[in-house]
Amino acid sequence: MPELLVKEEKVNEFFDALECMRDRNADKEKQLQACVNVNKTIAHFVERPKREMKKQLQAFRNSNKMRKLQAYNGGVTSGDLPQIIQDNISVLMDSDVRIDGAHKALFDFTQSVETLDYFEIATLSNGIKFKKLAEGEKVPIYGMTGDWLQVPIEKDGAALAFSEEVIKWRKIWRVVDKLKEFRFAHFKKEADDFGTLLSIAGQLGVSAGYFQAFDSASGTAEEKTIRTLNAGYVKLTQKLKERPYGDMTRPEVVLVASPLKSDVLDVALNTLIQPTAGSKLRINKPITVLYSWNEKLLPDPNKALMVLPGRRMQWTEQGTMQNYNYADPMSLMYATAYYNWHGEGIGDSDQVLTVNLA
């Protein structure tokens, strides 16, 4: 099923609005409304994958099983649900709507303040403790103390241009192809930002001797991988056991790996149910594997990142895509620029453990 920018019966209306925007003699009120209509249509198309990932997050939270979906941790509110339901059929049938959202499955969405160009993540525990009180003794009061990481909220942007020929002859296929390229670039930039952050967190651990080497004992590649992942899980959770992250005996963690390692990892993961032939080894820890081709996230495909998701790994986004319009009478080009404000940070790099798979 082809991915539609607008319904077939609405194509003429879309181009009528484009023509109205570039017509300097058009009524200003009509011109403004035309801008609104075109920009809403484009923004709806570009952000469709984001709504798809929000549905995945809903399914993930309802099932409470990370293994089922690559969840998108994206600040879903009740107001999003009608749109999510409305897009359900068309989005699931579109062949190129799904995008690599593994990076955001690892971060908690946090609410930011529109008037500030940053948000903060606590980097140290405030040391709050409960104590037995003697009769008449006052409870101790703890303030908002400790260190905080200030995460900047930055602007990303790009522009689309529509030529006179595209508008005049109503070449809808040219518009759709260009918008798909624009949409891919938007989410690729976002994935690179998150990926770079996670990669740096993993490298910090390696430089401090905090990583998991590949098992060197005898056995098949799958058996060595099983021992490596089990050992990495223990190392990660033991390191974090004193942090205010909840029970670290069996938390769910995520292994982000290259698809080049999918064959051996898929066999190793299947041993959750049935050990490999002739072996009693199995992965006995709650580990979910997410695959990604992003080279900013995984510059070396022989290394993976084992991550305790959420907690002090957080991101925010301010508002929806903003857009501005511009018509150039010298080239008969109509341009519309889009901007997106977001920030992401890791307050505790120990939540990311590098695992050597080679």
CSV table of C-alpha atoms in Angstrom, one decimal:
chain,number,residue,atom,x,y,z
A,1,MET,CA,0.0,0.0,0.0
A,2,PRO,CA,1.5,3.4,-1.0
A,3,GLU,CA,2.2,5.9,1.7
A,4,LEU,CA,-0.1,8.9,1.1
A,5,LEU,CA,0.8,12.5,2.0
A,6,VAL,CA,-2.9,13.4,1.6
A,7,LYS,CA,-5.9,11.4,0.4
A,8,GLU,CA,-6.3,11.2,-3.4
A,9,GLU,CA,-9.4,13.4,-3.3
A,10,LYS,CA,-7.4,16.0,-1.3
A,11,VAL,CA,-4.4,16.4,-3.6
A,12,ASN,CA,-5.9,19.4,-5.5
A,13,GLU,CA,-6.6,21.1,-2.2
A,14,PHE,CA,-3.0,20.7,-1.1
A,15,PHE,CA,-1.7,22.3,-4.3
A,16,ASP,CA,-4.3,25.0,-4.2
A,17,ALA,CA,-2.9,25.9,-0.8
A,18,LEU,CA,0.7,25.9,-2.2
A,19,GLU,CA,-0.3,28.2,-5.0
A,20,CYS,CA,-2.1,30.5,-2.6
A,21,MET,CA,1.0,30.7,-0.4
A,22,ARG,CA,3.3,31.9,-3.2
A,23,ASP,CA,0.7,34.3,-4.7
A,24,ARG,CA,1.7,37.7,-3.3
A,25,ASN,CA,-1.6,39.2,-4.4
A,26,ALA,CA,-3.7,36.7,-2.5
A,27,ASP,CA,-5.8,37.7,0.4
A,28,LYS,CA,-3.6,37.8,3.5
A,29,GLU,CA,-6.0,35.8,5.7
A,30,LYS,CA,-6.4,33.2,3.0
A,31,GLN,CA,-2.6,33.1,2.5
A,32,LEU,CA,-2.1,32.6,6.2
A,33,GLN,CA,-4.6,29.8,6.4
A,34,ALA,CA,-3.0,28.1,3.3
A,35,CYS,CA,0.3,28.2,5.1
A,36,VAL,CA,-1.2,26.6,8.2
A,37,ASN,CA,-2.9,23.8,6.1
A,38,VAL,CA,0.3,22.9,4.2
A,39,ASN,CA,2.5,23.0,7.2
A,40,LYS,CA,0.1,20.8,9.2
A,41,THR,CA,0.0,18.3,6.3
A,42,ILE,CA,3.8,18.1,6.1
A,43,ALA,CA,4.3,17.9,9.8
A,44,HIS,CA,1.7,15.2,10.1
A,45,PHE,CA,3.5,13.2,7.5
A,46,VAL,CA,7.0,13.7,8.8
A,47,GLU,CA,6.1,12.9,12.4
A,48,ARG,CA,4.0,9.8,11.5
A,49,PRO,CA,6.9,7.4,12.6
A,50,LYS,CA,6.9,9.1,15.9
A,51,ARG,CA,3.3,8.3,16.5
A,52,GLU,CA,4.0,4.7,15.4
A,53,MET,CA,6.7,4.4,18.0
A,54,LYS,CA,4.4,5.9,20.6
A,55,LYS,CA,2.0,3.0,19.9
A,56,GLN,CA,4.8,0.6,20.4
A,57,LEU,CA,5.5,2.2,23.8
A,58,GLN,CA,1.8,1.8,24.7
A,59,ALA,CA,2.0,-1.9,23.8
A,60,PHE,CA,5.3,-2.2,25.7
A,61,ARG,CA,3.9,-0.7,28.9
A,62,ASN,CA,0.7,-2.8,28.7
A,63,SER,CA,2.5,-6.0,28.2
A,64,ASN,CA,5.4,-5.2,30.5
A,65,LYS,CA,7.6,-7.4,28.3
A,66,MET,CA,10.5,-5.6,26.7
A,67,ARG,CA,11.2,-8.5,24.4
A,68,LYS,CA,8.1,-8.0,22.4
A,69,LEU,CA,8.8,-4.5,21.0
A,70,GLN,CA,11.5,-2.0,20.5
A,71,ALA,CA,9.6,0.5,22.7
A,72,TYR,CA,9.8,4.2,22.1
A,73,ASN,CA,9.9,6.1,25.4
A,74,GLY,CA,8.3,9.3,24.1
A,75,GLY,CA,6.2,11.1,26.6
A,76,VAL,CA,2.7,9.9,25.6
A,77,THR,CA,-0.2,11.8,27.0
A,78,SER,CA,-3.9,11.1,26.9
A,79,GLY,CA,-4.2,13.7,24.2
A,80,ASP,CA,-2.0,11.7,21.9
A,81,LEU,CA,-4.3,8.6,22.0
A,82,PRO,CA,-7.0,9.7,19.6
A,83,GLN,CA,-4.3,10.4,17.0
A,84,ILE,CA,-2.5,7.2,17.7
A,85,ILE,CA,-5.8,5.2,17.3
A,86,GLN,CA,-6.7,7.2,14.2
A,87,ASP,CA,-3.4,6.3,12.4
A,88,ASN,CA,-3.4,2.7,13.5
A,89,ILE,CA,-4.4,1.0,10.2
A,90,SER,CA,-2.5,3.3,7.8
A,91,VAL,CA,0.7,3.4,9.7
A,92,LEU,CA,1.0,-0.3,10.2
A,93,MET,CA,0.4,-0.9,6.5
A,94,ASP,CA,3.0,1.7,5.3
A,95,SER,CA,6.2,0.0,4.3
A,96,ASP,CA,8.6,2.7,5.2
A,97,VAL,CA,7.1,4.3,8.3
A,98,ARG,CA,9.0,2.3,10.9
A,99,ILE,CA,12.3,3.7,11.9
A,100,ASP,CA,15.2,2.7,14.2
A,101,GLY,CA,14.0,4.0,17.5
A,102,ALA,CA,16.1,1.7,19.8
A,103,HIS,CA,18.0,4.7,21.2
A,104,LYS,CA,14.9,6.2,22.7
A,105,ALA,CA,13.8,3.0,24.3
A,106,LEU,CA,16.8,3.4,26.6
A,107,PHE,CA,15.9,6.9,27.9
A,108,ASP,CA,13.1,8.2,30.2
A,109,PHE,CA,11.2,11.2,28.9
A,110,THR,CA,11.3,14.1,31.3
A,111,GLN,CA,9.1,17.2,31.3
A,112,SER,CA,11.1,20.4,30.6
A,113,VAL,CA,10.2,24.1,31.2
A,114,GLU,CA,9.4,26.0,28.0
A,115,THR,CA,11.1,29.1,29.4
A,116,LEU,CA,14.5,27.4,30.0
A,117,ASP,CA,17.0,26.2,27.4
A,118,TYR,CA,18.1,23.3,29.6
A,119,PHE,CA,17.0,20.6,32.1
A,120,GLU,CA,18.8,18.9,34.9
A,121,ILE,CA,19.6,15.3,35.8
A,122,ALA,CA,20.8,14.3,39.3
A,123,THR,CA,24.2,12.8,39.2
A,124,LEU,CA,24.6,11.9,42.9
A,125,SER,CA,22.1,10.4,45.5
A,126,ASN,CA,20.9,12.9,48.0
A,127,GLY,CA,21.6,10.3,50.7
A,128,ILE,CA,18.0,10.1,52.0
A,129,LYS,CA,17.6,7.5,54.7
A,130,PHE,CA,14.7,6.3,56.9
A,131,LYS,CA,15.5,5.9,60.6
A,132,LYS,CA,13.8,4.6,63.7
A,133,LEU,CA,12.4,7.5,65.7
A,134,ALA,CA,12.4,7.7,69.4
A,135,GLU,CA,9.2,8.9,71.1
A,136,GLY,CA,8.7,12.6,70.3
A,137,GLU,CA,11.7,12.7,68.0
A,138,LYS,CA,11.3,14.8,64.8
A,139,VAL,CA,11.9,13.2,61.4
A,140,PRO,CA,15.0,14.5,59.6
A,141,ILE,CA,14.5,16.9,56.7
A,142,TYR,CA,16.3,16.4,53.4
A,143,GLY,CA,16.7,19.1,50.9
A,144,MET,CA,17.4,19.1,47.2
A,145,THR,CA,21.2,18.6,47.5
A,146,GLY,CA,23.8,16.8,45.5
A,147,ASP,CA,25.2,17.4,42.1
A,148,TRP,CA,23.2,18.0,38.9
A,149,LEU,CA,24.1,17.6,35.3
A,150,GLN,CA,22.7,20.5,33.2
A,151,VAL,CA,21.6,19.2,29.8
A,152,PRO,CA,21.2,21.9,27.0
A,153,ILE,CA,18.1,21.9,24.8
A,154,GLU,CA,19.3,22.4,21.3
A,155,LYS,CA,17.8,23.2,18.0
A,156,ASP,CA,17.8,21.1,14.9
A,157,GLY,CA,16.6,22.3,11.5
A,158,ALA,CA,16.2,21.8,7.8
A,159,ALA,CA,14.3,23.3,5.0
A,160,LEU,CA,12.2,22.0,2.1
A,161,ALA,CA,11.8,23.8,-1.2
A,162,PHE,CA,9.0,23.4,-3.8
A,163,SER,CA,9.6,24.5,-7.3
A,164,GLU,CA,7.1,26.3,-9.6
A,165,GLU,CA,7.0,23.2,-11.8
A,166,VAL,CA,6.0,20.9,-9.0
A,167,ILE,CA,3.3,23.3,-7.8
A,168,LYS,CA,2.0,24.2,-11.3
A,169,TRP,CA,1.8,20.6,-12.6
A,170,ARG,CA,0.9,19.2,-9.2
A,171,LYS,CA,3.6,16.5,-9.1
A,172,ILE,CA,2.5,14.9,-5.8
A,173,TRP,CA,5.0,12.0,-6.2
A,174,ARG,CA,7.9,14.5,-6.2
A,175,VAL,CA,6.6,16.1,-3.0
A,176,VAL,CA,6.2,12.7,-1.3
A,177,ASP,CA,9.7,11.5,-2.3
A,178,LYS,CA,11.2,14.7,-1.0
A,179,LEU,CA,9.3,14.5,2.3
A,180,LYS,CA,10.4,10.9,2.8
A,181,GLU,CA,14.0,12.0,2.4
A,182,PHE,CA,13.4,14.9,4.8
A,183,ARG,CA,11.8,12.7,7.3
A,184,PHE,CA,14.6,10.2,7.2
A,185,ALA,CA,17.2,12.9,7.7
A,186,HIS,CA,15.3,14.3,10.7
A,187,PHE,CA,15.2,11.0,12.6
A,188,LYS,CA,18.7,10.0,11.5
A,189,LYS,CA,20.1,13.3,13.1
A,190,GLU,CA,18.2,12.5,16.3
A,191,ALA,CA,19.4,8.9,16.4
A,192,ASP,CA,23.0,10.1,15.9
A,193,ASP,CA,22.7,12.5,18.8
A,194,PHE,CA,21.5,9.8,21.2
A,195,GLY,CA,23.9,7.2,19.7
A,196,THR,CA,26.9,9.5,20.3
A,197,LEU,CA,25.9,10.0,23.9
A,198,LEU,CA,25.5,6.3,24.6
A,199,SER,CA,28.8,5.4,22.8
A,200,ILE,CA,30.7,8.0,24.9
A,201,ALA,CA,29.2,6.6,28.1
A,202,GLY,CA,30.4,3.1,27.1
A,203,GLN,CA,33.9,4.4,26.3
A,204,LEU,CA,34.2,6.1,29.7
A,205,GLY,CA,33.6,2.8,31.3
A,206,VAL,CA,36.2,1.1,29.2
A,207,SER,CA,38.8,3.7,30.1
A,208,ALA,CA,38.1,3.1,33.8
A,209,GLY,CA,38.3,-0.7,33.4
A,210,TYR,CA,34.5,-1.1,33.5
A,211,PHE,CA,33.7,-3.5,30.6
A,212,GLN,CA,32.9,-7.1,29.9
A,213,ALA,CA,35.5,-9.1,27.8
A,214,PHE,CA,34.4,-12.0,25.6
A,215,ASP,CA,34.6,-15.3,27.3
A,216,SER,CA,37.8,-17.1,26.5
A,217,ALA,CA,36.9,-20.6,27.8
A,218,SER,CA,36.3,-23.5,25.5
A,219,GLY,CA,33.0,-24.1,23.8
A,220,THR,CA,31.0,-23.0,20.8
A,221,ALA,CA,30.6,-19.3,19.9
A,222,GLU,CA,27.0,-19.4,21.2
A,223,GLU,CA,28.2,-20.9,24.6
A,224,LYS,CA,30.9,-18.2,24.9
A,225,THR,CA,28.4,-15.5,24.1
A,226,ILE,CA,26.0,-16.9,26.7
A,227,ARG,CA,28.7,-16.8,29.4
A,228,THR,CA,29.8,-13.3,28.3
A,229,LEU,CA,26.2,-11.9,28.5
A,230,ASN,CA,25.5,-13.5,31.9
A,231,ALA,CA,28.8,-12.2,33.3
A,232,GLY,CA,28.1,-8.7,31.9
A,233,TYR,CA,24.7,-8.7,33.5
A,234,VAL,CA,26.2,-9.5,36.9
A,235,LYS,CA,28.9,-6.9,36.5
A,236,LEU,CA,26.4,-4.2,35.5
A,237,THR,CA,23.9,-4.8,38.3
A,238,GLN,CA,26.5,-5.3,41.0
A,239,LYS,CA,28.0,-1.9,40.0
A,240,LEU,CA,24.6,-0.2,40.4
A,241,LYS,CA,23.3,-2.1,43.5
A,242,GLU,CA,23.8,0.9,45.8
A,243,ARG,CA,22.2,3.4,43.4
A,244,PRO,CA,18.6,4.6,43.9
A,245,TYR,CA,17.4,2.5,40.9
A,246,GLY,CA,15.3,-0.1,42.6
A,247,ASP,CA,16.0,-3.8,43.1
A,248,MET,CA,19.2,-4.7,41.2
A,249,THR,CA,18.9,-8.5,41.7
A,250,ARG,CA,17.1,-9.1,38.4
A,251,PRO,CA,16.3,-5.8,36.6
A,252,GLU,CA,15.5,-5.9,32.9
A,253,VAL,CA,18.4,-4.6,30.9
A,254,VAL,CA,18.9,-4.0,27.1
A,255,LEU,CA,21.8,-5.1,24.9
A,256,VAL,CA,22.2,-2.8,21.9
A,257,ALA,CA,24.1,-4.7,19.2
A,258,SER,CA,24.9,-4.6,15.5
A,259,PRO,CA,22.8,-6.8,13.2
A,260,LEU,CA,26.1,-8.4,12.1
A,261,LYS,CA,26.0,-10.2,15.5
A,262,SER,CA,22.3,-11.2,15.2
A,263,ASP,CA,23.0,-14.9,14.2
A,264,VAL,CA,25.0,-15.8,17.3
A,265,LEU,CA,23.0,-13.6,19.6
A,266,ASP,CA,19.6,-15.0,18.3
A,267,VAL,CA,20.9,-18.5,19.0
A,268,ALA,CA,22.1,-17.5,22.4
A,269,LEU,CA,18.8,-15.8,23.3
A,270,ASN,CA,16.8,-18.8,22.2
A,271,THR,CA,18.5,-20.7,24.9
A,272,LEU,CA,16.2,-19.0,27.3
A,273,ILE,CA,13.8,-21.7,26.4
A,274,GLN,CA,15.9,-24.5,25.1
A,275,PRO,CA,19.7,-24.9,25.6
A,276,THR,CA,21.9,-25.3,22.6
A,277,ALA,CA,22.4,-28.9,21.5
A,278,GLY,CA,24.7,-30.8,23.8
A,279,SER,CA,25.0,-27.9,26.2
A,280,LYS,CA,23.3,-27.0,29.5
A,281,LEU,CA,24.2,-23.3,29.2
A,282,ARG,CA,21.5,-20.7,28.8
A,283,ILE,CA,21.0,-17.0,29.3
A,284,ASN,CA,19.4,-16.9,32.8
A,285,LYS,CA,19.1,-13.2,33.0
A,286,PRO,CA,16.3,-10.8,31.7
A,287,ILE,CA,18.2,-9.4,28.8
A,288,THR,CA,16.5,-7.9,25.7
A,289,VAL,CA,18.5,-7.3,22.5
A,290,LEU,CA,17.9,-4.4,20.3
A,291,TYR,CA,19.7,-4.2,16.9
A,292,SER,CA,20.8,-1.0,15.3
A,293,TRP,CA,23.0,-0.1,12.3
A,294,ASN,CA,23.7,3.3,13.7
A,295,GLU,CA,27.5,3.8,13.6
A,296,LYS,CA,27.5,6.7,16.0
A,297,LEU,CA,25.9,4.3,18.6
A,298,LEU,CA,28.0,1.3,17.7
A,299,PRO,CA,31.2,2.3,15.9
A,300,ASP,CA,32.7,-1.2,16.4
A,301,PRO,CA,30.2,-3.9,15.4
A,302,ASN,CA,32.1,-6.4,17.6
A,303,LYS,CA,31.1,-4.5,20.7
A,304,ALA,CA,27.7,-4.1,22.2
A,305,LEU,CA,26.3,-1.9,24.9
A,306,MET,CA,24.5,-3.4,27.9
A,307,VAL,CA,22.2,-0.7,29.4
A,308,LEU,CA,20.1,-0.3,32.4
A,309,PRO,CA,17.4,1.9,30.7
A,310,GLY,CA,15.8,5.0,32.2
A,311,ARG,CA,16.7,6.2,35.6
A,312,ARG,CA,19.4,8.9,35.1
A,313,MET,CA,19.3,8.5,31.3
A,314,GLN,CA,16.7,11.1,30.2
A,315,TRP,CA,15.6,13.2,27.2
A,316,THR,CA,13.1,16.0,26.6
A,317,GLU,CA,11.5,17.6,23.6
A,318,GLN,CA,9.9,21.1,23.6
A,319,GLY,CA,6.7,21.4,21.6
A,320,THR,CA,6.2,20.0,18.1
A,321,MET,CA,8.0,20.9,15.0
A,322,GLN,CA,8.0,24.7,14.3
A,323,ASN,CA,7.9,25.9,10.7
A,324,TYR,CA,8.5,29.1,8.8
A,325,ASN,CA,7.7,29.9,5.2
A,326,TYR,CA,9.6,31.9,2.5
A,327,ALA,CA,8.9,32.5,-1.2
A,328,ASP,CA,11.7,33.5,-3.6
A,329,PRO,CA,10.3,35.3,-6.6
A,330,MET,CA,13.7,35.2,-8.4
A,331,SER,CA,13.8,31.4,-8.6
A,332,LEU,CA,10.1,30.7,-8.3
A,333,MET,CA,10.8,28.5,-5.3
A,334,TYR,CA,8.7,28.2,-2.2
A,335,ALA,CA,10.6,27.1,0.9
A,336,THR,CA,9.4,26.0,4.3
A,337,ALA,CA,11.9,25.6,7.2
A,338,TYR,CA,11.3,23.3,10.1
A,339,TYR,CA,12.9,23.4,13.6
A,340,ASN,CA,12.9,20.9,16.4
A,341,TRP,CA,14.0,21.5,20.0
A,342,HIS,CA,15.3,18.5,22.1
A,343,GLY,CA,17.9,17.6,24.7
A,344,GLU,CA,19.3,14.3,26.0
A,345,GLY,CA,21.7,13.4,28.8
A,346,ILE,CA,23.2,10.6,30.9
A,347,GLY,CA,23.7,11.4,34.6
A,348,ASP,CA,25.3,8.1,35.4
A,349,SER,CA,27.5,6.6,32.7
A,350,ASP,CA,27.8,3.4,34.8
A,351,GLN,CA,24.4,2.5,33.5
A,352,VAL,CA,26.1,1.7,30.2
A,353,LEU,CA,28.5,-1.3,30.1
A,354,THR,CA,30.5,-2.1,27.0
A,355,VAL,CA,30.5,-5.8,26.1
A,356,ASN,CA,33.1,-7.3,23.7
A,357,LEU,CA,31.5,-9.9,21.5
A,358,ALA,CA,34.7,-10.9,19.6
